[in-house]
Structure formats: C-alpha cells, structure tokens
Amino acid sequence: MTSTSQPLIRLEGIQKVFYTDEVETHALSEVHLEVQRGEYVAIAGPSGCGKTTLLSLLGLLDTPTGGEYWLDGKPVAQLSPAERARIRNLEIGFIFQAFNLIGDLTVYENVELPLTYRGMAPAERKQRVMSALEKVGMSHRVKHYPAQLSGGQQQRVAVARAVAGEPLILLADEPTGNLDSTNGEAVMHLLQELHRGGATICMVTHDSRYERHADRAIHLFDGRMVGDRALELVPA
Amino acid sequence: MSAVLGNIKLAFRHLLKSPFVTGVAIASLALGIGANAAIFSLIDQMLLKRLPVPAPAELVNFKAPGPNPGSQSCSNIGDCREVFSYPMFLDLQREQTVFTDIALHVGFGANISAQGRTMSADGLMVSGSYFPVLGIAPSLGRLIGPDDAKVKGDGRVAVLAYEYWRGALGADPAVVGKNIIVNGQSLEIIGVAPRGFQGTTLGLQPKLWVPVTLREQMNPGWTGFEKRRSYWAYLFARLKPGVTLEQASASINTQYSAIIQNVEVPLQQGMSDKTMAEFKAKQLVLAPGALGQSSARGEVTTPLAMLFGITLLVLLIACANISNLLLARGAARSGEMAVRLALGGSRRQLVSQLLTESLLLGVLGGLAGLGVAILTLKGISAILPQQATSTFVPHLDMTVIGFTAALAILTAVLFGLFPALHATRPDLISSIREQGGQPSGGRAAARWRTALATAQIGLALALLASAGLFTRSLANISRLDLGVKVDSVITFGVSPELNGYAPGRSHLFFQRLEDDLAATPGVASVSAAMVGLIAGNNWGNDVGVEGFPKGPDVDDNSRFNMVGPGYFATVGIPVLAGREFTRYDAIGTPKVAVVNQAFAKKFKLGANPVGKRMDQGNDSLDIEIIGLVQDAKYSDVKDEIPPLFFTPYMQDSMVGALSYYVKTTGDPKAMLPVVSRVVSGLDENLPVEQLRTMPEQIRDNVFLDRFVTLFATTFALLATLLAAIGLYGVLAYTVAQRTREIGVRMALGAGPAQVRSMVLVQVGKMILVGGAIGLVAAVVIGRVAQSLLFQMEGSNPSVLAISALVLGLVALGAGLAPAIRASRLDPVRALRYE
C-alpha cells in the first residue's frame, strides 16, 4: 500500500564506512535526507565526496553501516540480498554513467531484462518495452545491439530500461559523464520530460550545468551533507 | 637460433610465473599422453611389431576357408581355416614355383629336462624349411634345416630359444652338441636361435624348436602324418623376389585346386552335394605375414582399438582444458601482445613465441607422461593372467618413446594454435583501445571456450557410457550361473607322458596321485579331467546316438571330456539321473558315458537318457549312458553350454596328461604349495602346470572383459574429472568476465537465485548440447564395442540414461561453485569492475 503523505525516501543518520587493511574510510556520515514523490534531486559535490556511495545506498545496491532508510514508508536498510533485489526490480530504475547495456542482448532485450526478472507475462512486457522505447525515441532500433548505437543512443536505451518497469524512483549516476555536450543535453531533456511526467529522480552529477535541471540540489563534502537547496526550473 | 632460445627462455619464465596452473596443465597432459603411450605400447607389441627377420613383408600366411572334413586341431597360431594336412603341405611345397619355400609350424607342450631340472614349456615343431624361409641366422651353432626333417621319426635335434639358453642354461656356449630331454626323448642341441626371435606367433613363445618329423615322439599316441583328413599344420612362405601377392595367389591356387580335385575329392565320403561343391571350390588365401601368424591378434584388436580410442578422447579432453587455460592467459596478456605488435613485432614472431610455450608444456607433459605410461604398463602387467605375462613386456622401447614425442608435439599444436592465433589477432590494438586499455575476451574466444567445454561434456559422457556398458557386461558375466561350485577347488595339470611315461605307467601315476592328494589333510575330494574346466580348451567328436538318425550334413558333433571318479561331486555338477563314474569304470569293464542336458536335448534322448546307447563315431553304439548331469560351462565362461558327453579316463589306455581338481576344506590358496609337494613326492621331475585356484582360472578366462572394463572405467572417470575441471574453469572465467554484467543485472533487480540460475542455465545448455553429442558418440562406441559386450546391446538405454544423469550431476556440481560465487558478488564492486 503506497502512502502519499510520507516522503518517498527518508534517510536518518546514514553512515557508510569501508574497511580496508585496518583502515576505516568514512564514505558517508550522518546523512539525513527526505525526497518527496515527484521531486528531481541533484546530488552534487567534488570527486570522492560520497555521491555514488549515497546513490548506491538509495538504490539498495549497498547497505549502510549505520542509520535508517525508509523507502515508500518501509524500512529497507537491513534487508536480505534477495529482498533488496526484489525492491530494486520493482521500485527503482538505474541509469549509469557507462550506460551498462549488456552487449549480447539487443536493444529490445536490454529494456525487457528487468521485466523478465519480475516474471511479467510476455505480452505485457512487450507493451511496456515498446512504450518505454517510444518515450526515448528508440523504438526503431529494437533489433540493434548496443555496439551498433552511438553513446547518446545507448544512454537513451538505458533510460528506457530504467523507466520500463515504472519504478517509484529513477537513480541516475552521472548520466552524461560519457557523452558529448549535445548528447548530454539531449539526455538531460529526456530526464526532465520524465520528471514532468511525474517521475521522481535522484541524479548524481558534478557538472553544475546539469545540476540546474533538477529542482533541488544536495551538496556533499567528505561524506557529509553540506547543502540542500531548491533550484529554479530550467525551461525545456 | 638465438630467437628460438629466447622464445624458450621466455616460455620457461611464463610457465614458472604461475606454477600451480602450469603444474595442473602438465599433470593433465601427463595423464592423457601417458595413457595413450601405455595403450600404444600394447598395440605396438601385439598388433604392429614386425617379425625380427629380414624383409618380413615378403612373408605370407596360408589360409584355406571352406569345409575341412575329418579332424581339425587348431591353436593360438590361427583358427581352423588356417590348418592343413601334412600331405597337403608336402604337395604344395613340391609343386609351388612362386615362393622361396613353404614352411610348416605347430606348437606342442614340452616337458624339458636339462641340468637336472624339468620344466613345462611351449615348443614348436617345424619343417626343415622353417628357418630358411625366415632367413635368420643362429646365435650359436646351426638351425634346423631341410636335412633334419626329411623322414618321419628322424631329426632328433633341437634348437634352443636365446632367452631359454641364457636364462635356464646360463648362456653356456658348450651346450651345442649336448643332449636335452624333451618329452622323454633325448635330442641333440644343434644351436641357439637369434636373440629376440621368439617364433612367429603372438602368445606362443617357444623355448625350443624341433623337427616336425618328431611329432609322433613329441605327442605320444598321435598319428596323422599320412592322413589327408587330419588338419593341424600351419603354413607360411616367402615370396620370391619380384613376385606379388596376387601373382603368388593365382599361381599357388592352380596347384592347390588340382590337388583338391584330383587327390582329395575322391577321398571324401558321406558328404552332401552342397558341402562337396564347397569343398571343390576351396581356394588358398594368402595373407600378409610380416607380423607372423596368431589368432590372439584378432582377439585383441577390437579391445585395444577401443581402449586406444578411449585414451585419445581423454587426451582430447585434457587438450581442451589446456586450450581454455591458454585462452584465458592470452586474454590476460593481450596488453603485452598489443605492445609487442605496436613495437613492430610480426604476428608470426608472436605466434611462434606462444607456440613455444605450448610446445614446452607438451614436452614436459610428454616426459611426465612416460612415467605415467610405465606405471600404467606395470599395472597392466600385474593383472595379466599368468600365461600372458611372457607375451607382454611392460617397457617403453624407442617406438613408443617416438610415438610419445610425436603425440606431445601434436598435442601442443592442437591445444596451443587457436589461443596463439587469437592472442595475436590483428585487431588487438584497436580492440584494447576501445576497451579503455583492458583486454577483451572476444566473442570468438568465448564461443571457442564454450564449444570446448561442451565438447568435453560430450566426450566424457561417451566415455562414461562406454565404461557403463563394459561394467554392465562384466556384471552380466559375473551373474552367470556356471553350473559348477568351485570356490574351494584347486586345479593343476600334469603330463607324465611328456616325461616319457608309458601309458600304463601314467595310469598308475594318476591313481597314486589321486590317492595321495585325497589322503592329504585339508583335502575334501580329488578328481581329474582330460579337458580343463573353463580353461579355454575344446575337444569335439562326431557321435552316434541310439535313435538319432545320421546323414550327410546332419550335425552329430558333441564336445566331450574324459574325467575321473568323483569328478562331478568335486566340481559341483549335480547328477540328475543315474550315477557318476567310479574306479570300477576302468579298462576291461563295459564302456560307459555320462551326458549333459544339452546333449540329451540335441540327440533327443528325453528326460532320462540313462540306459540309452551311443558311440564315438564308429556306428557301434558300444557305450552305455549311465548318468545325466546338469548343464555346466565347458570351455569358456561366455560360451553357450554345448552338448557334452563324458567318459571315464580310466577306460582309455592312452591318456597321458590330466588336469586335476582338488576340493579343499579350507582356504584353497593355502593348499597350493601342499599340492605341489604331493606331486613332487611322486616324481620330482614332473612339472606341475598351471597351478592355481579355480576362481583364479575363471577370472583369467574372462580376463579381456575385466581388463577392458577396468581401463574403460578408469579412463572414463579421469575424463569426467578433466571435463568437470574444464567446465569449472570455463564458468569461473566466464563469471569473472561477466562480473560487470552481473552487477548490472543485480542493479536491475536480479536476485541471487536469478544470478545463480543464469550461470546454471548456461551449464544446462552446455549439458544439453554436449549430452546430445555424447549420446550419439556413445551409441557409435556401443556399436563398435558390441562384439565385446555380453548379453546386452551397445545402445542399452538404462546405461545411457545413468551415464547422462551422472555426467549431468557432475557438470552441475562443477557449475555450482561459479554460480554461487556470481550470486554473492557485491553489485557495487561488480559495477566498478573493469
């Protein structure tokens, strides 16, 4: 049951410590954050500040060393790997800097992949895949392999893969990092369109040009949240 | 040259860099190459080795397929299509024009007394043309020549085998001119055969040669020189220079046909028109004789070919593993290769460098393989039956070492070529640049790896199935009811006639031996038989049976045996009707016989044949059947039980050799030396032949089945282990290669079970494809092996199903660890994995 009165994401006192060769690295310390439904949040900061670690925790790819995490009102900080995988599949969509399309699968199969993990019926999968690909303007490339696409096209397919499952939240990790400025802009516009359509987005970026596409920016420094401010919407 | 040395040095360095992997590769190769070398050694010794005589290719063996009416005596020199009568030999020798000469040889059991010791051994009776046809020179003295074998009973000379002369007579050069006692006959030693010459028959290694004209002296009671219907002589010849096999065949058949038509046809009586037509049409067949003449060769060809095929498959599986290993290494070294290419190294140079590493692995594997081969050969030698140990020598000669070297090099090229070509592919530099400086496994390499692992599964399944077939076949054999109870029975043979005993004295000896053995503590009962029980011997005779009609082409042949009192009780054959023989069934009393159920059935004697009459082919019905015994195996464990009649040996005055059966009350093995002592107590010069327990004799009778099963199973398990290692390696490598992809899948919601199943589905596909290939191969192997299987089909469904199930489980087991490792990957790290 989804509640509309509570934040979609709520972090309280989140910590992440990495232990390597008797060295403790505090990647995140005392992070408190709430993200409302429909928000477009940019997570910014210099390299090594903990942006990607925070995104990994938000995406349930990793577990916090301390603190609490509620996703859609449910505590998710200490779930089993299988349960975290189920939630990732149903509630979260990922967009990576390196696209991370699977080279042996066609465009269609890449987008279809998360839906197959749900055990969704083929007919519904097809409808969702085609709808997602149309949204990103890649429906004419369904039979192509990633290697046959440009970087911008690959990232659009990655976006389609992220939204095909209609997740609660989209997590984007430097989505323009591997793209030239033209393609980078195109992908940012795509995210903005999705946001306008109601999608909740958390995007890691270190590029202030793209930070402005979000309506809220969080700044991290040495693993701590040092800023949280609202931004003005950039016209489409 | 310096480039080659540089490559070798570099190859050593690379191999030493990862000693564990190098060790595993060398061990795999050693097992594969060693097994092949061992089986090749057997093949070389039994099937390929040419006779150590000048120009062996000029030798030809004679065969005459078709009816041989009369009596036939065949041995391990050849089957019954290869024996001729002595008159036919003399006729052919006189008439022929295409050979330097025709030679005759036939084996015989020889009791040899020399320097106060008597031993039982094989001897060979030969024509005067034997050594001249072979063209060999003596080590000492002279060899038997035409003048030594001219007249029946003449030629009281002997030629000693080199090994016997050296071993038993201490290589005494003064033996020439001295006498030796052979089967009670004093013969003059005229010479010693050349070193390494052991006759022309595999499995028959004579200690001496005597002229065939002494046959009646060597085989007391035998008469067959003048009989054209007595077939016993094996013939071979040497082609005259320039004469081909075809020309010789055409020429000798002209003479052979004339002898058949003009001399032998008029002698035949009671033959049907059909048999007569076949007899008249008989042709001499000349077969290449470079390898000598031996029936054993035919018996071992299929099993050895089968084992060689199996070991080659094992080696192929090992090669696949190493090829995969090298592909993985190549991927890890693609940066190095790219730099070398960028610096101007040619592809040929790089390929030769990588192939040098493969060759080095191959050479090291080959050297270790020689050790494995020696151990394997020693193992084979240890399980050989006693009588076969002289045929086979567990050593590696230059031929086998050469074969091993060639195999090691071929193997190295086989497993090294594709990885070398792949690691130096022309697009390497660009592909690495595209991958951000990291090596790419490449789709071709991935496909090659998967294909190799799939093929390994297929080959291993085929080998498992073949091992299953042989094991099942052996189980069928072991479940057979032999019809005898001989668990505590000892058997041995004595041949007093070969020590010069007259028939009457032999009989007295036999009775005293029976009495002495029966009085020995630990002995429950004793008896004897002329034809050894389940010892591979057959004696047959045409019989007349009361109420059974005779006629042309009517099969009235039966196997027979002469046995002593209490025989059936001693070997545990139940008497179903009447009685068994006693000491009162002796010379001078009415002739009696006991028949088995198969005999009663064949000759329509009804449920109780006791009281009916029969004869041994002289139409006199002079023998009364006094007993019916249950069917029991006769010659071989695997043979159908033949119609069989028994007569008391005590009613035959000519019996001069018997096999004894001693039933013990305790452990029969413990009684073996006791039995030897009892025989020595009666005559210390009489050799005890083939002393062993009956269970050992029965095991030896099915030695070939046990041998093939043991080795097929060993190699199949080895192949399965190698295939499992190979599959594990491929999957572990694939999981490592797909780490990032697995991370992506996890990010998209794939749970641990889904990641595990992703890897296991890959295993499943490989099992399905490899299994299908393996099942087809297994059916093919089953067909080839059909002749070696007992009471089962080569495509036995349950064996195939069980093999597939076992291999499937092993493959899944091999895939489980990489699958679990994949499912436990940390997605964050996996996504960062390059």
JSON list of N, CA and C in Angstrom, two decimals, chain B residues 454-483:
[
{"chain": "B", "resi": 454, "resn": "THR", "atom": "N", "xyz": [31.75, -27.73, -23.94]},
{"chain": "B", "resi": 454, "resn": "THR", "atom": "CA", "xyz": [30.60, -28.54, -24.37]},
{"chain": "B", "resi": 454, "resn": "THR", "atom": "C", "xyz": [31.07, -29.86, -24.97]},
{"chain": "B", "resi": 455, "resn": "ALA", "atom": "N", "xyz": [32.11, -29.75, -25.80]},
{"chain": "B", "resi": 455, "resn": "ALA", "atom": "CA", "xyz": [32.66, -30.98, -26.41]},
{"chain": "B", "resi": 455, "resn": "ALA", "atom": "C", "xyz": [33.21, -31.91, -25.32]},
{"chain": "B", "resi": 456, "resn": "GLN", "atom": "N", "xyz": [33.82, -31.31, -24.31]},
{"chain": "B", "resi": 456, "resn": "GLN", "atom": "CA", "xyz": [34.34, -32.13, -23.20]},
{"chain": "B", "resi": 456, "resn": "GLN", "atom": "C", "xyz": [33.22, -32.90, -22.52]},
{"chain": "B", "resi": 457, "resn": "ILE", "atom": "N", "xyz": [32.10, -32.21, -22.32]},
{"chain": "B", "resi": 457, "resn": "ILE", "atom": "CA", "xyz": [30.95, -32.88, -21.69]},
{"chain": "B", "resi": 457, "resn": "ILE", "atom": "C", "xyz": [30.52, -34.06, -22.57]},
{"chain": "B", "resi": 458, "resn": "GLY", "atom": "N", "xyz": [30.44, -33.78, -23.88]},
{"chain": "B", "resi": 458, "resn": "GLY", "atom": "CA", "xyz": [30.03, -34.84, -24.81]},
{"chain": "B", "resi": 458, "resn": "GLY", "atom": "C", "xyz": [30.96, -36.02, -24.77]},
{"chain": "B", "resi": 459, "resn": "LEU", "atom": "N", "xyz": [32.27, -35.74, -24.85]},
{"chain": "B", "resi": 459, "resn": "LEU", "atom": "CA", "xyz": [33.25, -36.83, -24.88]},
{"chain": "B", "resi": 459, "resn": "LEU", "atom": "C", "xyz": [33.23, -37.61, -23.56]},
{"chain": "B", "resi": 460, "resn": "ALA", "atom": "N", "xyz": [33.14, -36.86, -22.46]},
{"chain": "B", "resi": 460, "resn": "ALA", "atom": "CA", "xyz": [33.13, -37.54, -21.16]},
{"chain": "B", "resi": 460, "resn": "ALA", "atom": "C", "xyz": [31.89, -38.41, -21.03]},
{"chain": "B", "resi": 461, "resn": "LEU", "atom": "N", "xyz": [30.77, -37.92, -21.55]},
{"chain": "B", "resi": 461, "resn": "LEU", "atom": "CA", "xyz": [29.55, -38.74, -21.48]},
{"chain": "B", "resi": 461, "resn": "LEU", "atom": "C", "xyz": [29.73, -40.01, -22.30]},
{"chain": "B", "resi": 462, "resn": "ALA", "atom": "N", "xyz": [30.31, -39.85, -23.49]},
{"chain": "B", "resi": 462, "resn": "ALA", "atom": "CA", "xyz": [30.53, -41.04, -24.35]},
{"chain": "B", "resi": 462, "resn": "ALA", "atom": "C", "xyz": [31.41, -42.06, -23.62]},
{"chain": "B", "resi": 463, "resn": "LEU", "atom": "N", "xyz": [32.45, -41.56, -22.96]},
{"chain": "B", "resi": 463, "resn": "LEU", "atom": "CA", "xyz": [33.35, -42.47, -22.25]},
{"chain": "B", "resi": 463, "resn": "LEU", "atom": "C", "xyz": [32.68, -43.10, -21.04]},
{"chain": "B", "resi": 464, "resn": "LEU", "atom": "N", "xyz": [31.89, -42.28, -20.32]},
{"chain": "B", "resi": 464, "resn": "LEU", "atom": "CA", "xyz": [31.16, -42.84, -19.17]},
{"chain": "B", "resi": 464, "resn": "LEU", "atom": "C", "xyz": [30.20, -43.92, -19.63]},
{"chain": "B", "resi": 465, "resn": "ALA", "atom": "N", "xyz": [29.52, -43.64, -20.76]},
{"chain": "B", "resi": 465, "resn": "ALA", "atom": "CA", "xyz": [28.56, -44.63, -21.27]},
{"chain": "B", "resi": 465, "resn": "ALA", "atom": "C", "xyz": [29.28, -45.92, -21.67]},
{"chain": "B", "resi": 466, "resn": "SER", "atom": "N", "xyz": [30.44, -45.77, -22.33]},
{"chain": "B", "resi": 466, "resn": "SER", "atom": "CA", "xyz": [31.16, -46.98, -22.74]},
{"chain": "B", "resi": 466, "resn": "SER", "atom": "C", "xyz": [31.63, -47.75, -21.50]},
{"chain": "B", "resi": 467, "resn": "ALA", "atom": "N", "xyz": [32.10, -47.02, -20.49]},
{"chain": "B", "resi": 467, "resn": "ALA", "atom": "CA", "xyz": [32.51, -47.71, -19.25]},
{"chain": "B", "resi": 467, "resn": "ALA", "atom": "C", "xyz": [31.30, -48.39, -18.62]},
{"chain": "B", "resi": 468, "resn": "GLY", "atom": "N", "xyz": [30.16, -47.71, -18.68]},
{"chain": "B", "resi": 468, "resn": "GLY", "atom": "CA", "xyz": [28.93, -48.31, -18.14]},
{"chain": "B", "resi": 468, "resn": "GLY", "atom": "C", "xyz": [28.57, -49.59, -18.87]},
{"chain": "B", "resi": 469, "resn": "LEU", "atom": "N", "xyz": [28.73, -49.56, -20.20]},
{"chain": "B", "resi": 469, "resn": "LEU", "atom": "CA", "xyz": [28.42, -50.75, -21.00]},
{"chain": "B", "resi": 469, "resn": "LEU", "atom": "C", "xyz": [29.32, -51.92, -20.59]},
{"chain": "B", "resi": 470, "resn": "PHE", "atom": "N", "xyz": [30.62, -51.63, -20.49]},
{"chain": "B", "resi": 470, "resn": "PHE", "atom": "CA", "xyz": [31.56, -52.72, -20.15]},
{"chain": "B", "resi": 470, "resn": "PHE", "atom": "C", "xyz": [31.31, -53.22, -18.73]},
{"chain": "B", "resi": 471, "resn": "THR", "atom": "N", "xyz": [31.00, -52.29, -17.82]},
{"chain": "B", "resi": 471, "resn": "THR", "atom": "CA", "xyz": [30.74, -52.70, -16.44]},
{"chain": "B", "resi": 471, "resn": "THR", "atom": "C", "xyz": [29.50, -53.57, -16.37]},
{"chain": "B", "resi": 472, "resn": "ARG", "atom": "N", "xyz": [28.47, -53.15, -17.09]},
{"chain": "B", "resi": 472, "resn": "ARG", "atom": "CA", "xyz": [27.22, -53.92, -17.11]},
{"chain": "B", "resi": 472, "resn": "ARG", "atom": "C", "xyz": [27.47, -55.29, -17.72]},
{"chain": "B", "resi": 473, "resn": "SER", "atom": "N", "xyz": [28.27, -55.28, -18.79]},
{"chain": "B", "resi": 473, "resn": "SER", "atom": "CA", "xyz": [28.58, -56.55, -19.46]},
{"chain": "B", "resi": 473, "resn": "SER", "atom": "C", "xyz": [29.31, -57.48, -18.50]},
{"chain": "B", "resi": 474, "resn": "LEU", "atom": "N", "xyz": [30.29, -56.92, -17.77]},
{"chain": "B", "resi": 474, "resn": "LEU", "atom": "CA", "xyz": [31.04, -57.75, -16.81]},
{"chain": "B", "resi": 474, "resn": "LEU", "atom": "C", "xyz": [30.10, -58.23, -15.69]},
{"chain": "B", "resi": 475, "resn": "ALA", "atom": "N", "xyz": [29.16, -57.36, -15.31]},
{"chain": "B", "resi": 475, "resn": "ALA", "atom": "CA", "xyz": [28.19, -57.78, -14.29]},
{"chain": "B", "resi": 475, "resn": "ALA", "atom": "C", "xyz": [27.35, -58.93, -14.82]},
{"chain": "B", "resi": 476, "resn": "ASN", "atom": "N", "xyz": [26.97, -58.84, -16.10]},
{"chain": "B", "resi": 476, "resn": "ASN", "atom": "CA", "xyz": [26.20, -59.94, -16.70]},
{"chain": "B", "resi": 476, "resn": "ASN", "atom": "C", "xyz": [27.01, -61.23, -16.63]},
{"chain": "B", "resi": 477, "resn": "ILE", "atom": "N", "xyz": [28.31, -61.11, -16.91]},
{"chain": "B", "resi": 477, "resn": "ILE", "atom": "CA", "xyz": [29.17, -62.31, -16.89]},
{"chain": "B", "resi": 477, "resn": "ILE", "atom": "C", "xyz": [29.24, -62.85, -15.46]},
{"chain": "B", "resi": 478, "resn": "SER", "atom": "N", "xyz": [29.43, -61.94, -14.50]},
{"chain": "B", "resi": 478, "resn": "SER", "atom": "CA", "xyz": [29.63, -62.42, -13.12]},
{"chain": "B", "resi": 478, "resn": "SER", "atom": "C", "xyz": [28.34, -63.01, -12.55]},
{"chain": "B", "resi": 479, "resn": "ARG", "atom": "N", "xyz": [27.20, -62.61, -13.12]},
{"chain": "B", "resi": 479, "resn": "ARG", "atom": "CA", "xyz": [25.93, -63.15, -12.63]},
{"chain": "B", "resi": 479, "resn": "ARG", "atom": "C", "xyz": [25.61, -64.52, -13.24]},
{"chain": "B", "resi": 480, "resn": "LEU", "atom": "N", "xyz": [26.42, -64.90, -14.24]},
{"chain": "B", "resi": 480, "resn": "LEU", "atom": "CA", "xyz": [26.14, -66.17, -14.92]},
{"chain": "B", "resi": 480, "resn": "LEU", "atom": "C", "xyz": [26.21, -67.33, -13.95]},
{"chain": "B", "resi": 481, "resn": "ASP", "atom": "N", "xyz": [25.28, -68.25, -14.12]},
{"chain": "B", "resi": 481, "resn": "ASP", "atom": "CA", "xyz": [25.36, -69.49, -13.35]},
{"chain": "B", "resi": 481, "resn": "ASP", "atom": "C", "xyz": [26.24, -70.44, -14.16]},
{"chain": "B", "resi": 482, "resn": "LEU", "atom": "N", "xyz": [27.44, -70.69, -13.65]},
{"chain": "B", "resi": 482, "resn": "LEU", "atom": "CA", "xyz": [28.37, -71.53, -14.41]},
{"chain": "B", "resi": 482, "resn": "LEU", "atom": "C", "xyz": [28.00, -73.00, -14.31]},
{"chain": "B", "resi": 483, "resn": "GLY", "atom": "N", "xyz": [27.15, -73.32, -13.34]},
{"chain": "B", "resi": 483, "resn": "GLY", "atom": "CA", "xyz": [26.74, -74.72, -13.19]},
{"chain": "B", "resi": 483, "resn": "GLY", "atom": "C", "xyz": [27.73, -75.54, -12.38]}
]
